[in-house]
Amino acid sequence: MRAPVSWLREMVGIPLNEGGRDIAERLVRAGLEVETVEVIGEGVVGTLVIGHVVEIEELTEFKKPIRWCQVDVGPDHGGARGIICGARNFAAGDMVVVALPGTVLPGGFTIAARETYGHTSDGMICSERELGLGDNHDGIMVLPEDVGVIGADAAPIIGVGDEVLDIAVTPDRGYALSMRGIARELAFSYEVEFDDPGVRVVELPAPAAGAVPAECGSEDFGACGLFTIRTVTGFDPSAPSPLWMQRRLVLCGMRPVSLAVDVTNYVMLELGQPLHAFDLDKLSGPVRAGWAKAGSRLETLDHVVRDLGPDDLVILDDSGIIGLAGTMGGLTSEIDDATVTIALEAAHFSSGVVARASRRHRLSTEASRRFERGVDRALAPYASARAAELLIRFGGGIYMGMTAVEAEYRPSRISMPVTEPSDVAGMPIDGSTVVRLLQSVGCEVDESDGRITVDAPSWRPDLTDPADLVEEVVRLMGYDMLPSTLPTSALGHGLSWAQRVRRRVGMALAARGAIEVLTYPFVGDRELDALRLSEDDPGRAKVRLANPLSDEQPLLRASLLPGLCAAARRNIGRGNVDLNIFEIGSVFRGLAGETLVRPSVDHRPTDDEWSRLNDLLPEQPIMVGCVLAGERTPAGWWGASRPFDWSDAVESAQVIAEVLGVELTVARGSDPTFHPGRCAALMIGDAQVGVAGELHPRVIEATELPVRACAMELNLDACRGAAHSVRRAPAVSTHPVAKEDLALVVADSVPASTVMKALRDGAGDLLESIRLFDVYRGSQVTGGHRSLAFALKFRAADRTLDAGEIQRARQAAIDSAARTCGATLR
Amino acid sequence: MSGPNTSFDPKQVSVLSANAVDGMVREACEAISAAATLAALKEVRIAHAGDRSPLALANREIGALPPAAKAEVGKRVGEARTVVKSALDDRQVSLEVERDERVLAEESVDVTLPAVREAVGGRHPLTTLIERVCDVFVAMGYDIAEGPEVEAEWVNFDALNVPPDHPARTMQDTFYVTSADSGVVLRTQTSPIQIRAMLERPLPIYVVAPGRVFRTDELDATHTPVFHQVEGLAVDENITMADLKGTLDHFAQAMFGEGIVTRLRPSYFPFTEPSAELDVQCFVCRGTSVGNPDQPCRTCGSEGWIEWGGCGMVNPRVLRAVGIDPMRYRGFAFGMGIERTLMFRNGVTDMRDMVEGDIRFTRAFGLES
């Protein structure tokens, strides 16, 4: 809502020394967010005067037509003077704005008498844009004939020096979408009287004798509780709007159109009541509000044909639908430059009905914005009287009277302890202050037995609950009056296990060189195809957005890898070629449920409702993933570089398992995204919880990653579940260790992890640790086989092991490997 | 070895004469001094202090002396061997010192060579900023609550007093899952976590709820469709708006420094009433830039205050929707954007830096922003 300060001053006695910024600060304190304070014609210094164009000589010898004008600027400014002008939208006899030499225009442009087009141009005839009044640069400003005395100061007439506050109005403050509502807040803030124009009775002439005003009606008083029509006939469609009205409309961001349209807009800005003017001669029968029939249509004033249905509240006459109630009128009954009889609709429509229509038709208008936020239920007759008075004053015409239908109106009544505001705020506010503050916003307040009963004013439909009254009281006291105290406070439990897990994993990966990224969860088929994910792969996204930002990415990720690959590619494109990036985040698996549940909000949902609400949601496990490419260790004075390979991907999973205390085992894996021979399945027990390895060459090609790029993805929720948040202390033996190395020859097809497990199983409890320290393939070993060399450490908790014990344990390990893996001692 | 000879005259055993012994010592000492290396000294040790050294051989002859002579001669030889041993040891120490000095000098390296072969990585500053916020509240006795990103529309809107046609639903443009009437959305705010906390936790409730939220904004320098919020909720008997103010003041000080205060401005949110916008005092200029064009402040745009978030007293309608008696319990809630906080706190100027995952950006923040 744009509010010119000059208009506010006209409505309320703001102290003269208070400027736009001061006023804005008052409004902000009251809860109206003032986004900007704009000074109109900012930068104009010097004199702008009203000039009268006496004579125009067309100069044709130049590339473009130029006018040599004689403009009378009054005796005080030297009478007529010659001015060169390129605009053509004016004629001899017009009144214009003249900037005299010495005047500075916005942008620091100083007017001087200068030689141009063979004449001395002694000033400038100004356009709106040159004066910083608006964007209109179609021509110069032509003022009405009766604008004032020739030579008079034009600044106040055209609004130069005025200030405009741009206010962002929150949904609960519909009343602030009017000068009336803003002025009321200022009256309270400055502690001055407020003469409310919204309840002021406008004196209209008595209806013409025998006049028959247009009839009206409402088919649903729930949706349209008040409908009025005032009729004015004999209106002069060519009568212009007064300049001040046009200027105010422009300052408020609206375009002057014609007197009839301007008046409806002006009164809406002034009082907050949307109005609609019909050409009565285009109507047939009574005008009424009612519901549209399925399949009906309406071409609205914006020339869009809209399909309407039984959810649309419309304005009807006997010909059918002529408007979308509270939103926009129809084209067929539009007033035009021949309209002489005006039917002025002022009505009250339910905010929900208008909000729904506005959403459904994607049509937000000045009217719908106001109705959605709640229009003063009692305002319509006052506003339409004000509009009729303006139409008659400036456009002539005969008043034909008003018809109205109205449901009974009862203000919302709220009762609460008078101490409630004080209790909620946590500061003392005495009862008389509560009553006084509520009265100042227009409430009627009865106090008895420590309770107050409050009737909210018709312009505050947002006041329905005690909490709303508390807010009014506390904000009018000033939020800056609130003391700063602390609650007696809670007994917390610290971070949850899940939170500690995420932190620990992030910290461990980062400390080992990985860099966290946070990617968007939006994916599309192209990226999923690039990862070679089949339709039934769990990593294939299934949860679909109804309104994605991009049609290319309508799905929610079921895997972190698409986002990580994209982030990797972006980095590489920027020259960050050695990459170890990771992400911890949720993925979305399974489909959202289909049975809609919408419990009441008047009480707690039942357990059944609550579980059905949660059943609507897909699974959202937390995953950790990484993508590795380029070099892990760069070449340096220490030696050659070492590229990332499949084992770094496996390592990152094992580091996570290690820091969480999870027993994660690695098995040969198979995954369409990964190189078939370099893919590790990450297992907890018998369940696969992740995958790691080198990406499939086709995936690398499709995702445009460097060759041998690697990746890992692990279900962190599963790891968390398998981890022990409280770890058991080990028995640390102080007895000597016995070290045994052995090399086993096994077939290539036997995974090292299997051999290691067999050794461990065979060696028994005396085995303290086992480490694979060499893998050999070559002439010493049969083809298709390899030699795996292990270092074993044996130790007992309670004694020094003797040679025999060690030998038996070693042999048992070898026997186990021989039995399970066909291993032979080398 | 010779047997005892009681008639033997020591003066006639020449190797045991004082002169002879002194000579041996002298020779030994000369050789020791002449040994230039530890290896040479080892030779000298064998030659002059070893089993076959003249002194060792002389020592053997003592047994052959008559008892009366043994003591004197034994003392002489013993002293001689001590002198030699001590000279050897001294020479050993000084040669070792010499060697160490030389070897260590030879082994010296350029310790300014780059030592980091594998750089430490980094955690995303949004992650660590969220953790910082959580830690402040955990220290105040709050728990951390979480909830799903794909959320029931009822939890995201209805239960928060945003009825289906309320303009607030259009204030924040919502991603709907499957279809516009599926009842499932990408949560537009962290406030649904409040609803979950109130439905699932025992009273009183003190929680902060960080999380990722979604709105249908295109990515540009100041907007992103995916961003993070952190939200706080306290529900208890006798909670007041002054408690809200005090909690926020404490929070602001923990985040931005001692003495920093907050400012509340009346506003509107469906789930709180009264509602307020939350400003934090500029922690850079602390207001000194206001009306002082000579010292402009880039952090607050010389406003003295920075818009930080929203807050208010939990709307009793919200309490009712989760079955908490609003006659007995009151609550306060507050929330702020993490991206915005990171922008003004850490000087991030472009939203895209936080979402594109450029490792140069994140690495700069290390393990804590």
PDB file of N, CA and C in Angstrom, chain A residues 605-635:
ATOM      1  N   PRO A 605      -5.285 -34.410  17.206  1.00  0.00           N
ATOM      2  CA  PRO A 605      -5.699 -35.507  16.329  1.00  0.00           C
ATOM      3  C   PRO A 605      -5.681 -36.828  17.103  1.00  0.00           C
ATOM      4  N   THR A 606      -6.573 -37.727  16.729  1.00  0.00           N
ATOM      5  CA  THR A 606      -6.559 -39.040  17.385  1.00  0.00           C
ATOM      6  C   THR A 606      -5.293 -39.774  16.968  1.00  0.00           C
ATOM      7  N   ASP A 607      -4.940 -40.799  17.734  1.00  0.00           N
ATOM      8  CA  ASP A 607      -3.746 -41.573  17.392  1.00  0.00           C
ATOM      9  C   ASP A 607      -3.857 -42.132  15.982  1.00  0.00           C
ATOM     10  N   ASP A 608      -5.081 -42.530  15.640  1.00  0.00           N
ATOM     11  CA  ASP A 608      -5.291 -43.085  14.304  1.00  0.00           C
ATOM     12  C   ASP A 608      -5.062 -42.014  13.246  1.00  0.00           C
ATOM     13  N   GLU A 609      -5.613 -40.829  13.474  1.00  0.00           N
ATOM     14  CA  GLU A 609      -5.412 -39.743  12.503  1.00  0.00           C
ATOM     15  C   GLU A 609      -3.928 -39.402  12.380  1.00  0.00           C
ATOM     16  N   TRP A 610      -3.271 -39.361  13.516  1.00  0.00           N
ATOM     17  CA  TRP A 610      -1.855 -38.996  13.505  1.00  0.00           C
ATOM     18  C   TRP A 610      -1.035 -40.026  12.746  1.00  0.00           C
ATOM     19  N   SER A 611      -1.345 -41.307  12.959  1.00  0.00           N
ATOM     20  CA  SER A 611      -0.554 -42.304  12.239  1.00  0.00           C
ATOM     21  C   SER A 611      -0.917 -42.300  10.756  1.00  0.00           C
ATOM     22  N   ARG A 612      -2.169 -41.992  10.441  1.00  0.00           N
ATOM     23  CA  ARG A 612      -2.519 -41.925   9.013  1.00  0.00           C
ATOM     24  C   ARG A 612      -1.879 -40.708   8.345  1.00  0.00           C
ATOM     25  N   LEU A 613      -1.757 -39.632   9.087  1.00  0.00           N
ATOM     26  CA  LEU A 613      -1.051 -38.462   8.534  1.00  0.00           C
ATOM     27  C   LEU A 613       0.395 -38.832   8.209  1.00  0.00           C
ATOM     28  N   ASN A 614       1.020 -39.549   9.131  1.00  0.00           N
ATOM     29  CA  ASN A 614       2.414 -39.926   8.893  1.00  0.00           C
ATOM     30  C   ASN A 614       2.547 -40.965   7.795  1.00  0.00           C
ATOM     31  N   ASP A 615       1.479 -41.769   7.633  1.00  0.00           N
ATOM     32  CA  ASP A 615       1.505 -42.752   6.544  1.00  0.00           C
ATOM     33  C   ASP A 615       1.473 -42.085   5.176  1.00  0.00           C
ATOM     34  N   LEU A 616       1.050 -40.832   5.149  1.00  0.00           N
ATOM     35  CA  LEU A 616       1.033 -40.107   3.877  1.00  0.00           C
ATOM     36  C   LEU A 616       2.448 -39.877   3.347  1.00  0.00           C
ATOM     37  N   LEU A 617       3.407 -39.916   4.256  1.00  0.00           N
ATOM     38  CA  LEU A 617       4.750 -39.469   3.881  1.00  0.00           C
ATOM     39  C   LEU A 617       5.614 -40.617   3.386  1.00  0.00           C
ATOM     40  N   PRO A 618       6.480 -40.347   2.434  1.00  0.00           N
ATOM     41  CA  PRO A 618       7.429 -41.379   2.005  1.00  0.00           C
ATOM     42  C   PRO A 618       8.480 -41.602   3.093  1.00  0.00           C
ATOM     43  N   GLU A 619       9.251 -42.675   2.953  1.00  0.00           N
ATOM     44  CA  GLU A 619      10.396 -42.862   3.845  1.00  0.00           C
ATOM     45  C   GLU A 619      11.422 -41.784   3.542  1.00  0.00           C
ATOM     46  N   GLN A 620      12.064 -41.301   4.589  1.00  0.00           N
ATOM     47  CA  GLN A 620      13.042 -40.225   4.382  1.00  0.00           C
ATOM     48  C   GLN A 620      14.325 -40.513   5.153  1.00  0.00           C
ATOM     49  N   PRO A 621      15.020 -41.593   4.764  1.00  0.00           N
ATOM     50  CA  PRO A 621      16.251 -41.922   5.489  1.00  0.00           C
ATOM     51  C   PRO A 621      17.349 -40.891   5.243  1.00  0.00           C
ATOM     52  N   ILE A 622      18.215 -40.765   6.228  1.00  0.00           N
ATOM     53  CA  ILE A 622      19.395 -39.892   6.088  1.00  0.00           C
ATOM     54  C   ILE A 622      20.531 -40.731   5.507  1.00  0.00           C
ATOM     55  N   MET A 623      21.112 -40.219   4.433  1.00  0.00           N
ATOM     56  CA  MET A 623      22.204 -40.921   3.775  1.00  0.00           C
ATOM     57  C   MET A 623      23.465 -40.066   3.879  1.00  0.00           C
ATOM     58  N   VAL A 624      24.594 -40.730   3.708  1.00  0.00           N
ATOM     59  CA  VAL A 624      25.839 -39.987   3.517  1.00  0.00           C
ATOM     60  C   VAL A 624      26.434 -40.505   2.214  1.00  0.00           C
ATOM     61  N   GLY A 625      26.905 -39.592   1.407  1.00  0.00           N
ATOM     62  CA  GLY A 625      27.472 -40.012   0.128  1.00  0.00           C
ATOM     63  C   GLY A 625      28.698 -39.186  -0.182  1.00  0.00           C
ATOM     64  N   CYS A 626      29.541 -39.724  -1.062  1.00  0.00           N
ATOM     65  CA  CYS A 626      30.679 -38.913  -1.490  1.00  0.00           C
ATOM     66  C   CYS A 626      31.036 -39.232  -2.935  1.00  0.00           C
ATOM     67  N   VAL A 627      31.679 -38.281  -3.556  1.00  0.00           N
ATOM     68  CA  VAL A 627      32.223 -38.471  -4.898  1.00  0.00           C
ATOM     69  C   VAL A 627      33.684 -38.037  -4.851  1.00  0.00           C
ATOM     70  N   LEU A 628      34.544 -38.875  -5.447  1.00  0.00           N
ATOM     71  CA  LEU A 628      35.980 -38.641  -5.418  1.00  0.00           C
ATOM     72  C   LEU A 628      36.498 -38.630  -6.846  1.00  0.00           C
ATOM     73  N   ALA A 629      37.342 -37.678  -7.143  1.00  0.00           N
ATOM     74  CA  ALA A 629      37.937 -37.630  -8.480  1.00  0.00           C
ATOM     75  C   ALA A 629      39.254 -36.875  -8.409  1.00  0.00           C
ATOM     76  N   GLY A 630      40.138 -37.185  -9.344  1.00  0.00           N
ATOM     77  CA  GLY A 630      41.425 -36.501  -9.379  1.00  0.00           C
ATOM     78  C   GLY A 630      42.412 -37.141  -8.420  1.00  0.00           C
ATOM     79  N   GLU A 631      43.262 -36.316  -7.824  1.00  0.00           N
ATOM     80  CA  GLU A 631      44.339 -36.832  -6.978  1.00  0.00           C
ATOM     81  C   GLU A 631      44.006 -36.700  -5.508  1.00  0.00           C
ATOM     82  N   ARG A 632      44.325 -37.763  -4.780  1.00  0.00           N
ATOM     83  CA  ARG A 632      44.193 -37.661  -3.329  1.00  0.00           C
ATOM     84  C   ARG A 632      45.428 -36.962  -2.762  1.00  0.00           C
ATOM     85  N   THR A 633      46.597 -37.424  -3.195  1.00  0.00           N
ATOM     86  CA  THR A 633      47.847 -36.767  -2.808  1.00  0.00           C
ATOM     87  C   THR A 633      48.461 -36.207  -4.081  1.00  0.00           C
ATOM     88  N   PRO A 634      48.739 -34.946  -4.117  1.00  0.00           N
ATOM     89  CA  PRO A 634      49.350 -34.390  -5.332  1.00  0.00           C
ATOM     90  C   PRO A 634      50.824 -34.791  -5.396  1.00  0.00           C
ATOM     91  N   ALA A 635      51.409 -34.717  -6.564  1.00  0.00           N
ATOM     92  CA  ALA A 635      52.856 -34.926  -6.672  1.00  0.00           C
ATOM     93  C   ALA A 635      53.528 -33.789  -5.939  1.00  0.00           C
TER      94      ALA A 635
END
